[in-house]
PDB file of C-alpha atoms in Angstrom:
ATOM      1  CA  MET A   1      -8.388  -7.676   9.769  1.00 78.00           C
ATOM      2  CA  ILE A   2     -11.524  -5.862  10.422  1.00 86.00           C
ATOM      3  CA  VAL A   3     -10.592  -5.089  14.065  1.00 82.00           C
ATOM      4  CA  PHE A   4      -7.268  -3.469  12.817  1.00 83.00           C
ATOM      5  CA  LEU A   5      -9.032  -1.237  10.263  1.00 88.00           C
ATOM      6  CA  THR A   6     -11.736  -0.238  12.752  1.00 87.00           C
ATOM      7  CA  LEU A   7      -9.403   0.475  15.533  1.00 84.00           C
ATOM      8  CA  LEU A   8      -6.989   2.441  12.980  1.00 89.00           C
ATOM      9  CA  ILE A   9      -9.879   4.720  11.698  1.00 91.00           C
ATOM     10  CA  ALA A  10     -11.066   5.238  15.167  1.00 90.00           C
ATOM     11  CA  GLY A  11      -7.627   6.324  16.468  1.00 90.00           C
ATOM     12  CA  ILE A  12      -7.150   8.602  13.651  1.00 91.00           C
ATOM     13  CA  ALA A  13     -10.420  10.052  13.993  1.00 92.00           C
ATOM     14  CA  LEU A  14     -10.120  10.696  17.629  1.00 90.00           C
ATOM     15  CA  VAL A  15      -6.328  12.256  17.243  1.00 91.00           C
ATOM     16  CA  ALA A  16      -7.949  14.503  14.605  1.00 91.00           C
ATOM     17  CA  ILE A  17     -10.985  15.550  16.598  1.00 90.00           C
ATOM     18  CA  GLY A  18      -8.681  15.997  19.647  1.00 89.00           C
ATOM     19  CA  ALA A  19      -6.283  18.419  17.861  1.00 88.00           C
ATOM     20  CA  ALA A  20      -8.901  20.202  16.168  1.00 91.00           C
ATOM     21  CA  VAL A  21     -10.975  21.142  19.241  1.00 87.00           C
ATOM     22  CA  ASP A  22      -9.333  23.479  21.891  1.00 83.00           C
ATOM     23  CA  GLY A  23      -8.761  21.837  25.046  1.00 82.00           C
ATOM     24  CA  MET A  24      -9.246  18.140  23.930  1.00 87.00           C
ATOM     25  CA  LEU A  25      -5.975  16.860  25.055  1.00 88.00           C
ATOM     26  CA  SER A  26      -7.598  13.875  26.573  1.00 89.00           C
ATOM     27  CA  LEU A  27      -9.195  12.930  23.363  1.00 89.00           C
ATOM     28  CA  THR A  28      -6.045  13.126  21.466  1.00 89.00           C
ATOM     29  CA  SER A  29      -4.102  11.203  24.125  1.00 91.00           C
ATOM     30  CA  THR A  30      -6.662   8.482  24.061  1.00 90.00           C
ATOM     31  CA  GLY A  31      -6.585   8.395  20.198  1.00 91.00           C
ATOM     32  CA  VAL A  32      -2.731   7.939  20.290  1.00 92.00           C
ATOM     33  CA  LEU A  33      -2.985   5.298  22.942  1.00 93.00           C
ATOM     34  CA  LEU A  34      -5.574   3.382  20.594  1.00 92.00           C
ATOM     35  CA  LEU A  35      -3.241   3.759  17.722  1.00 91.00           C
ATOM     36  CA  ILE A  36      -0.373   2.254  19.915  1.00 93.00           C
ATOM     37  CA  ALA A  37      -2.712  -0.503  20.865  1.00 91.00           C
ATOM     38  CA  ASP A  38      -3.432  -0.969  17.303  1.00 89.00           C
ATOM     39  CA  LEU A  39       0.134  -1.663  16.209  1.00 90.00           C
ATOM     40  CA  LEU A  40       0.699  -3.941  19.237  1.00 91.00           C
ATOM     41  CA  TYR A  41      -2.362  -5.983  18.110  1.00 88.00           C
ATOM     42  CA  LEU A  42      -0.829  -6.292  14.370  1.00 88.00           C
ATOM     43  CA  ALA A  43       2.414  -7.275  15.728  1.00 90.00           C
ATOM     44  CA  ALA A  44       0.987  -9.885  17.959  1.00 89.00           C
ATOM     45  CA  ARG A  45      -1.281 -11.033  15.299  1.00 86.00           C
ATOM     46  CA  SER A  46       1.696 -11.468  12.823  1.00 86.00           C
ATOM     47  CA  ILE A  47       3.808 -13.291  15.496  1.00 86.00           C
ATOM     48  CA  TRP A  48       0.988 -15.741  16.303  1.00 79.00           C
ATOM     49  CA  ARG A  49       0.659 -16.526  12.531  1.00 77.00           C
ATOM     50  CA  SER A  50       4.532 -17.071  12.040  1.00 77.00           C
ATOM     51  CA  SER A  51       4.770 -19.451  14.996  1.00 72.00           C
ATOM     52  CA  GLY A  52       2.386 -22.066  13.521  1.00 63.00           C
ATOM     53  CA  PRO A  53       3.301 -25.564  13.656  1.00 64.00           C
ATOM     54  CA  ARG A  54       6.707 -26.426  12.103  1.00 62.00           C
ATOM     55  CA  PRO A  55       7.962 -29.564  10.595  1.00 64.00           C
ATOM     56  CA  ALA A  56      10.171 -31.796  12.750  1.00 62.00           C
ATOM     57  CA  ASP A  57      13.958 -31.537  12.178  1.00 62.00           C
ATOM     58  CA  HIS A  58      15.089 -35.203  11.250  1.00 64.00           C
ATOM     59  CA  SER A  59      18.900 -34.830  11.499  1.00 59.00           C
TER      60      SER A  59
END
């Protein structure tokens, strides 16, 4: 969870700085890509947790 929060804060900070400073479109796009990577990490983590061992079906 610490990795998720760190990436989230870093992505928001990069987007904010890139939007505030004129000519920093690359910084803004890096922040957006970091936020997308953060969401993908969160989705993958939730899928990994939900696909744990399941009880055998005795039908």
